[in-house]
Amino acid sequence: MAKEFRRIGVLTSGGDAPGMNAALRAVTRAALDKGVEVMGIFAGYEGLVHPNLKQFTARDVSNIISKGGTALYSARCLEFKEEEGMQKAIQTCKENQIDGIIAIGGDGTFRGATDLSVRGIPTIGIPATIDNDITSTEYSIGFDTAVNTVVELIDKLRDTCESHARCNVVEIMGRNAGWVALETGIATGASAIVINEVEFDEDKAIEQILEAKKNNKRNFIICIAEGVPAVLGDKLYSEKFAKRFEEKTGIETKFVRPAHILRGGTPTMRDRLLATQLGSEAVKLLLEGKSDLVVGIRDNKIVSTEISYALKLDRMYKGTLKDGDLDKFTNAQVAEMKAYCEKRNADLRKLYNIAYEMAH
Ligand code: ADP
């Protein structure tokens, strides 16, 4: 028999993403619809460690579905990573009669969710990050908006590149994942895309660009994922790339870094829809007595995955598995994880190859 839920808490944590508000609204409304009270917890886990909460009515989440940022604010709470901080958070839940929590954020946020779950506060995670680097879901809340934002920006750059026969090298946020740079590159007709997931042949790319120039192409966009300089340990990689490209090709080249612009703004319809679906599902699962799960979307279906499985799947995909990480999983589960990672990787490479087909 599932535990009776009278009140749940909701928080947004880690890096913000457009659509977090739509998810907050969905969680609040779905819970209230089931007769369950909602406490908004401010500034992520910080609001549990140092109590900062407010009971939410349906009106407290009015008019936020279209707003960027997060009305609950976000923070990175280091204290919560320590046992003492976690115990304070548990105490806050008890004092405020919070029977379960919905945590909206990225992988760090989900680690925190597991910490609450194993200490007796059932918690469900909702993936919200522009990076789209939560492997257990095909899309995370905020990704679609971020891509649309940078597409609009690059379209503008392209206009002026065309007028002046110029190139723009654009460094695009997305942590170590190349999804934002890749999909943006395709949608803006980029001449080259540099991401960590696929080896980049600079000479070949330059050759292809010079060929296109001979064919009267005047505008050139090159997208570099933020993770490339990070992994190379060279913060200035993209600027240096732009300079080198100009020297090698003779094409005037400007460097642009839109940075956090991608993290703000009005969420797209897709992000609002996804946030609403995931918020509703997270509440449903929590009230059914489920815990330590992260919701997501795969093959256009709303799904849920155990957080421990999701975090290891992430490491497998990113090639950062540690000794013993897979010990608790069955052979069948490990095979399933491998197949999923291979498919995701193949999907990404397919897109990457299409991008090159277009770059003439
Ligand atoms: P994101 O959720 O976007 O990945 P972070 O990695 O910064 O962002 O995590 C957000 C917050 O989640 C952290 O500030 C911390 O409060 C909590 N958190 C992160 N990692 C852990 C962990 N290993 N254990 C407990 N809490 C964690």
PDB file of N, CA and C in Angstrom, residues 6-76:
ATOM      1  N   ARG A   6       0.455  13.859   1.900  1.00  0.00           N
ATOM      2  CA  ARG A   6      -0.363  15.052   2.186  1.00  0.00           C
ATOM      3  C   ARG A   6       0.305  16.305   1.635  1.00  0.00           C
ATOM      4  N   ARG A   7       1.619  16.276   1.612  1.00  0.00           N
ATOM      5  CA  ARG A   7       2.334  17.475   1.173  1.00  0.00           C
ATOM      6  C   ARG A   7       3.657  17.080   0.514  1.00  0.00           C
ATOM      7  N   ILE A   8       3.963  17.704  -0.616  1.00  0.00           N
ATOM      8  CA  ILE A   8       5.261  17.443  -1.245  1.00  0.00           C
ATOM      9  C   ILE A   8       6.015  18.768  -1.409  1.00  0.00           C
ATOM     10  N   GLY A   9       7.320  18.649  -1.628  1.00  0.00           N
ATOM     11  CA  GLY A   9       8.137  19.842  -1.876  1.00  0.00           C
ATOM     12  C   GLY A   9       8.651  19.801  -3.311  1.00  0.00           C
ATOM     13  N   VAL A  10       8.930  20.971  -3.859  1.00  0.00           N
ATOM     14  CA  VAL A  10       9.499  21.031  -5.211  1.00  0.00           C
ATOM     15  C   VAL A  10      10.643  22.042  -5.213  1.00  0.00           C
ATOM     16  N   LEU A  11      11.739  21.687  -5.887  1.00  0.00           N
ATOM     17  CA  LEU A  11      12.889  22.605  -5.955  1.00  0.00           C
ATOM     18  C   LEU A  11      13.526  22.557  -7.335  1.00  0.00           C
ATOM     19  N   THR A  12      14.207  23.644  -7.681  1.00  0.00           N
ATOM     20  CA  THR A  12      15.019  23.681  -8.908  1.00  0.00           C
ATOM     21  C   THR A  12      16.466  23.877  -8.457  1.00  0.00           C
ATOM     22  N   SER A  13      17.385  23.122  -9.078  1.00  0.00           N
ATOM     23  CA  SER A  13      18.758  23.133  -8.568  1.00  0.00           C
ATOM     24  C   SER A  13      19.765  23.022  -9.709  1.00  0.00           C
ATOM     25  N   GLY A  14      20.998  23.428  -9.440  1.00  0.00           N
ATOM     26  CA  GLY A  14      22.047  23.374 -10.465  1.00  0.00           C
ATOM     27  C   GLY A  14      21.867  24.481 -11.495  1.00  0.00           C
ATOM     28  N   GLY A  15      22.398  24.272 -12.689  1.00  0.00           N
ATOM     29  CA  GLY A  15      22.299  25.287 -13.747  1.00  0.00           C
ATOM     30  C   GLY A  15      20.853  25.487 -14.162  1.00  0.00           C
ATOM     31  N   ASP A  16      20.420  26.740 -14.345  1.00  0.00           N
ATOM     32  CA  ASP A  16      19.013  26.957 -14.727  1.00  0.00           C
ATOM     33  C   ASP A  16      18.805  26.654 -16.206  1.00  0.00           C
ATOM     34  N   ALA A  17      17.536  26.484 -16.571  1.00  0.00           N
ATOM     35  CA  ALA A  17      17.190  26.170 -17.965  1.00  0.00           C
ATOM     36  C   ALA A  17      15.791  26.697 -18.237  1.00  0.00           C
ATOM     37  N   PRO A  18      15.571  27.255 -19.452  1.00  0.00           N
ATOM     38  CA  PRO A  18      14.224  27.723 -19.763  1.00  0.00           C
ATOM     39  C   PRO A  18      13.256  26.538 -19.742  1.00  0.00           C
ATOM     40  N   GLY A  19      12.127  26.720 -19.095  1.00  0.00           N
ATOM     41  CA  GLY A  19      11.166  25.614 -18.965  1.00  0.00           C
ATOM     42  C   GLY A  19      11.120  25.083 -17.544  1.00  0.00           C
ATOM     43  N   MET A  20      12.094  25.483 -16.710  1.00  0.00           N
ATOM     44  CA  MET A  20      12.041  25.060 -15.303  1.00  0.00           C
ATOM     45  C   MET A  20      10.758  25.563 -14.658  1.00  0.00           C
ATOM     46  N   ASN A  21      10.356  26.787 -15.022  1.00  0.00           N
ATOM     47  CA  ASN A  21       9.112  27.338 -14.451  1.00  0.00           C
ATOM     48  C   ASN A  21       7.893  26.540 -14.898  1.00  0.00           C
ATOM     49  N   ALA A  22       7.910  26.124 -16.157  1.00  0.00           N
ATOM     50  CA  ALA A  22       6.776  25.327 -16.657  1.00  0.00           C
ATOM     51  C   ALA A  22       6.709  24.011 -15.887  1.00  0.00           C
ATOM     52  N   ALA A  23       7.884  23.443 -15.544  1.00  0.00           N
ATOM     53  CA  ALA A  23       7.914  22.194 -14.782  1.00  0.00           C
ATOM     54  C   ALA A  23       7.417  22.437 -13.348  1.00  0.00           C
ATOM     55  N   LEU A  24       7.851  23.544 -12.758  1.00  0.00           N
ATOM     56  CA  LEU A  24       7.400  23.894 -11.403  1.00  0.00           C
ATOM     57  C   LEU A  24       5.876  24.041 -11.374  1.00  0.00           C
ATOM     58  N   ARG A  25       5.363  24.727 -12.377  1.00  0.00           N
ATOM     59  CA  ARG A  25       3.914  24.921 -12.459  1.00  0.00           C
ATOM     60  C   ARG A  25       3.200  23.572 -12.595  1.00  0.00           C
ATOM     61  N   ALA A  26       3.754  22.712 -13.467  1.00  0.00           N
ATOM     62  CA  ALA A  26       3.113  21.410 -13.708  1.00  0.00           C
ATOM     63  C   ALA A  26       3.100  20.565 -12.436  1.00  0.00           C
ATOM     64  N   VAL A  27       4.217  20.549 -11.739  1.00  0.00           N
ATOM     65  CA  VAL A  27       4.295  19.771 -10.494  1.00  0.00           C
ATOM     66  C   VAL A  27       3.259  20.300  -9.498  1.00  0.00           C
ATOM     67  N   THR A  28       3.232  21.618  -9.351  1.00  0.00           N
ATOM     68  CA  THR A  28       2.320  22.234  -8.376  1.00  0.00           C
ATOM     69  C   THR A  28       0.869  21.923  -8.726  1.00  0.00           C
ATOM     70  N   ARG A  29       0.517  22.143  -9.975  1.00  0.00           N
ATOM     71  CA  ARG A  29      -0.887  21.952 -10.371  1.00  0.00           C
ATOM     72  C   ARG A  29      -1.284  20.471 -10.296  1.00  0.00           C
ATOM     73  N   ALA A  30      -0.361  19.577 -10.725  1.00  0.00           N
ATOM     74  CA  ALA A  30      -0.695  18.137 -10.707  1.00  0.00           C
ATOM     75  C   ALA A  30      -0.919  17.666  -9.271  1.00  0.00           C
ATOM     76  N   ALA A  31      -0.077  18.147  -8.350  1.00  0.00           N
ATOM     77  CA  ALA A  31      -0.233  17.738  -6.944  1.00  0.00           C
ATOM     78  C   ALA A  31      -1.529  18.304  -6.360  1.00  0.00           C
ATOM     79  N   LEU A  32      -1.763  19.604  -6.585  1.00  0.00           N
ATOM     80  CA  LEU A  32      -2.984  20.221  -6.044  1.00  0.00           C
ATOM     81  C   LEU A  32      -4.227  19.519  -6.597  1.00  0.00           C
ATOM     82  N   ASP A  33      -4.142  19.116  -7.855  1.00  0.00           N
ATOM     83  CA  ASP A  33      -5.264  18.407  -8.491  1.00  0.00           C
ATOM     84  C   ASP A  33      -5.604  17.106  -7.741  1.00  0.00           C
ATOM     85  N   LYS A  34      -4.561  16.497  -7.136  1.00  0.00           N
ATOM     86  CA  LYS A  34      -4.775  15.237  -6.390  1.00  0.00           C
ATOM     87  C   LYS A  34      -5.020  15.507  -4.909  1.00  0.00           C
ATOM     88  N   GLY A  35      -5.194  16.767  -4.556  1.00  0.00           N
ATOM     89  CA  GLY A  35      -5.480  17.105  -3.153  1.00  0.00           C
ATOM     90  C   GLY A  35      -4.237  17.100  -2.276  1.00  0.00           C
ATOM     91  N   VAL A  36      -3.060  17.188  -2.905  1.00  0.00           N
ATOM     92  CA  VAL A  36      -1.800  17.180  -2.153  1.00  0.00           C
ATOM     93  C   VAL A  36      -1.242  18.602  -2.093  1.00  0.00           C
ATOM     94  N   GLU A  37      -0.827  19.024  -0.907  1.00  0.00           N
ATOM     95  CA  GLU A  37      -0.269  20.386  -0.769  1.00  0.00           C
ATOM     96  C   GLU A  37       1.152  20.450  -1.335  1.00  0.00           C
ATOM     97  N   VAL A  38       1.560  21.674  -1.688  1.00  0.00           N
ATOM     98  CA  VAL A  38       2.894  21.847  -2.294  1.00  0.00           C
ATOM     99  C   VAL A  38       3.673  22.935  -1.565  1.00  0.00           C
ATOM    100  N   MET A  39       4.907  22.590  -1.214  1.00  0.00           N
ATOM    101  CA  MET A  39       5.816  23.599  -0.657  1.00  0.00           C
ATOM    102  C   MET A  39       6.874  23.909  -1.718  1.00  0.00           C
ATOM    103  N   GLY A  40       6.984  25.179  -2.082  1.00  0.00           N
ATOM    104  CA  GLY A  40       8.065  25.602  -2.969  1.00  0.00           C
ATOM    105  C   GLY A  40       9.317  25.786  -2.116  1.00  0.00           C
ATOM    106  N   ILE A  41      10.413  25.163  -2.533  1.00  0.00           N
ATOM    107  CA  ILE A  41      11.678  25.254  -1.772  1.00  0.00           C
ATOM    108  C   ILE A  41      12.610  26.157  -2.579  1.00  0.00           C
ATOM    109  N   PHE A  42      13.093  27.212  -1.974  1.00  0.00           N
ATOM    110  CA  PHE A  42      13.871  28.209  -2.727  1.00  0.00           C
ATOM    111  C   PHE A  42      15.367  27.883  -2.771  1.00  0.00           C
ATOM    112  N   ALA A  43      15.987  28.224  -3.916  1.00  0.00           N
ATOM    113  CA  ALA A  43      17.436  28.097  -4.125  1.00  0.00           C
ATOM    114  C   ALA A  43      17.948  26.666  -3.979  1.00  0.00           C
ATOM    115  N   GLY A  44      17.231  25.732  -4.571  1.00  0.00           N
ATOM    116  CA  GLY A  44      17.680  24.338  -4.598  1.00  0.00           C
ATOM    117  C   GLY A  44      17.767  23.733  -3.205  1.00  0.00           C
ATOM    118  N   TYR A  45      18.746  22.858  -3.002  1.00  0.00           N
ATOM    119  CA  TYR A  45      18.886  22.170  -1.713  1.00  0.00           C
ATOM    120  C   TYR A  45      19.217  23.136  -0.580  1.00  0.00           C
ATOM    121  N   GLU A  46      19.734  24.312  -0.956  1.00  0.00           N
ATOM    122  CA  GLU A  46      20.032  25.372   0.026  1.00  0.00           C
ATOM    123  C   GLU A  46      18.782  25.702   0.857  1.00  0.00           C
ATOM    124  N   GLY A  47      17.624  25.719   0.189  1.00  0.00           N
ATOM    125  CA  GLY A  47      16.355  26.049   0.851  1.00  0.00           C
ATOM    126  C   GLY A  47      15.873  24.980   1.811  1.00  0.00           C
ATOM    127  N   LEU A  48      16.491  23.788   1.733  1.00  0.00           N
ATOM    128  CA  LEU A  48      16.190  22.737   2.721  1.00  0.00           C
ATOM    129  C   LEU A  48      17.198  22.783   3.852  1.00  0.00           C
ATOM    130  N   VAL A  49      18.471  23.039   3.488  1.00  0.00           N
ATOM    131  CA  VAL A  49      19.526  23.070   4.518  1.00  0.00           C
ATOM    132  C   VAL A  49      19.312  24.284   5.426  1.00  0.00           C
ATOM    133  N   HIS A  50      19.003  25.422   4.828  1.00  0.00           N
ATOM    134  CA  HIS A  50      18.677  26.638   5.595  1.00  0.00           C
ATOM    135  C   HIS A  50      17.244  26.990   5.207  1.00  0.00           C
ATOM    136  N   PRO A  51      16.262  26.519   6.004  1.00  0.00           N
ATOM    137  CA  PRO A  51      14.868  26.522   5.562  1.00  0.00           C
ATOM    138  C   PRO A  51      14.410  27.821   4.897  1.00  0.00           C
ATOM    139  N   ASN A  52      13.976  27.675   3.649  1.00  0.00           N
ATOM    140  CA  ASN A  52      13.451  28.795   2.871  1.00  0.00           C
ATOM    141  C   ASN A  52      12.375  28.213   1.967  1.00  0.00           C
ATOM    142  N   LEU A  53      11.152  28.164   2.515  1.00  0.00           N
ATOM    143  CA  LEU A  53      10.063  27.486   1.816  1.00  0.00           C
ATOM    144  C   LEU A  53       8.795  28.325   1.890  1.00  0.00           C
ATOM    145  N   LYS A  54       7.882  28.020   0.983  1.00  0.00           N
ATOM    146  CA  LYS A  54       6.600  28.723   0.993  1.00  0.00           C
ATOM    147  C   LYS A  54       5.547  27.771   0.445  1.00  0.00           C
ATOM    148  N   GLN A  55       4.393  27.766   1.086  1.00  0.00           N
ATOM    149  CA  GLN A  55       3.325  26.926   0.546  1.00  0.00           C
ATOM    150  C   GLN A  55       2.789  27.570  -0.739  1.00  0.00           C
ATOM    151  N   PHE A  56       2.627  26.756  -1.767  1.00  0.00           N
ATOM    152  CA  PHE A  56       2.183  27.269  -3.061  1.00  0.00           C
ATOM    153  C   PHE A  56       0.717  26.919  -3.331  1.00  0.00           C
ATOM    154  N   THR A  57      -0.021  27.916  -3.782  1.00  0.00           N
ATOM    155  CA  THR A  57      -1.367  27.669  -4.298  1.00  0.00           C
ATOM    156  C   THR A  57      -1.250  27.653  -5.831  1.00  0.00           C
ATOM    157  N   ALA A  58      -2.348  27.332  -6.484  1.00  0.00           N
ATOM    158  CA  ALA A  58      -2.336  27.331  -7.952  1.00  0.00           C
ATOM    159  C   ALA A  58      -1.940  28.718  -8.470  1.00  0.00           C
ATOM    160  N   ARG A  59      -2.329  29.766  -7.730  1.00  0.00           N
ATOM    161  CA  ARG A  59      -2.032  31.145  -8.175  1.00  0.00           C
ATOM    162  C   ARG A  59      -0.550  31.498  -8.034  1.00  0.00           C
ATOM    163  N   ASP A  60       0.141  30.829  -7.128  1.00  0.00           N
ATOM    164  CA  ASP A  60       1.582  31.123  -6.978  1.00  0.00           C
ATOM    165  C   ASP A  60       2.370  30.728  -8.220  1.00  0.00           C
ATOM    166  N   VAL A  61       1.782  29.860  -9.043  1.00  0.00           N
ATOM    167  CA  VAL A  61       2.495  29.478 -10.268  1.00  0.00           C
ATOM    168  C   VAL A  61       1.769  30.002 -11.514  1.00  0.00           C
ATOM    169  N   SER A  62       0.924  31.007 -11.306  1.00  0.00           N
ATOM    170  CA  SER A  62       0.233  31.644 -12.436  1.00  0.00           C
ATOM    171  C   SER A  62       1.230  32.385 -13.301  1.00  0.00           C
ATOM    172  N   ASN A  63       1.004  32.336 -14.600  1.00  0.00           N
ATOM    173  CA  ASN A  63       1.770  33.189 -15.514  1.00  0.00           C
ATOM    174  C   ASN A  63       3.263  32.938 -15.530  1.00  0.00           C
ATOM    175  N   ILE A  64       3.697  31.755 -15.128  1.00  0.00           N
ATOM    176  CA  ILE A  64       5.145  31.497 -15.193  1.00  0.00           C
ATOM    177  C   ILE A  64       5.487  30.495 -16.298  1.00  0.00           C
ATOM    178  N   ILE A  65       4.469  29.906 -16.916  1.00  0.00           N
ATOM    179  CA  ILE A  65       4.753  28.880 -17.950  1.00  0.00           C
ATOM    180  C   ILE A  65       5.600  29.473 -19.090  1.00  0.00           C
ATOM    181  N   SER A  66       5.439  30.778 -19.323  1.00  0.00           N
ATOM    182  CA  SER A  66       6.152  31.407 -20.436  1.00  0.00           C
ATOM    183  C   SER A  66       7.430  32.123 -20.000  1.00  0.00           C
ATOM    184  N   LYS A  67       7.781  32.016 -18.728  1.00  0.00           N
ATOM    185  CA  LYS A  67       8.944  32.783 -18.228  1.00  0.00           C
ATOM    186  C   LYS A  67      10.228  31.946 -18.170  1.00  0.00           C
ATOM    187  N   GLY A  68      11.328  32.561 -18.595  1.00  0.00           N
ATOM    188  CA  GLY A  68      12.635  31.925 -18.461  1.00  0.00           C
ATOM    189  C   GLY A  68      13.099  31.982 -17.005  1.00  0.00           C
ATOM    190  N   GLY A  69      14.283  31.441 -16.745  1.00  0.00           N
ATOM    191  CA  GLY A  69      14.807  31.424 -15.381  1.00  0.00           C
ATOM    192  C   GLY A  69      14.006  30.476 -14.513  1.00  0.00           C
ATOM    193  N   THR A  70      14.092  30.648 -13.202  1.00  0.00           N
ATOM    194  CA  THR A  70      13.284  29.835 -12.299  1.00  0.00           C
ATOM    195  C   THR A  70      12.779  30.678 -11.133  1.00  0.00           C
ATOM    196  N   ALA A  71      11.463  30.669 -10.957  1.00  0.00           N
ATOM    197  CA  ALA A  71      10.833  31.459  -9.890  1.00  0.00           C
ATOM    198  C   ALA A  71      11.272  30.963  -8.513  1.00  0.00           C
ATOM    199  N   LEU A  72      11.776  29.714  -8.458  1.00  0.00           N
ATOM    200  CA  LEU A  72      12.251  29.178  -7.161  1.00  0.00           C
ATOM    201  C   LEU A  72      13.724  29.511  -6.953  1.00  0.00           C
ATOM    202  N   TYR A  73      14.333  30.127  -7.929  1.00  0.00           N
ATOM    203  CA  TYR A  73      15.781  30.401  -7.934  1.00  0.00           C
ATOM    204  C   TYR A  73      16.557  29.086  -7.875  1.00  0.00           C
ATOM    205  N   SER A  74      17.840  29.183  -8.206  1.00  0.00           N
ATOM    206  CA  SER A  74      18.663  27.978  -8.164  1.00  0.00           C
ATOM    207  C   SER A  74      19.970  28.309  -7.463  1.00  0.00           C
ATOM    208  N   ALA A  75      20.629  27.293  -6.975  1.00  0.00           N
ATOM    209  CA  ALA A  75      21.919  27.522  -6.324  1.00  0.00           C
ATOM    210  C   ALA A  75      22.699  26.229  -6.363  1.00  0.00           C
ATOM    211  N   ARG A  76      23.992  26.339  -6.169  1.00  0.00           N
ATOM    212  CA  ARG A  76      24.807  25.144  -5.990  1.00  0.00           C
ATOM    213  C   ARG A  76      25.135  25.099  -4.503  1.00  0.00           C
TER     214      ARG A  76
END
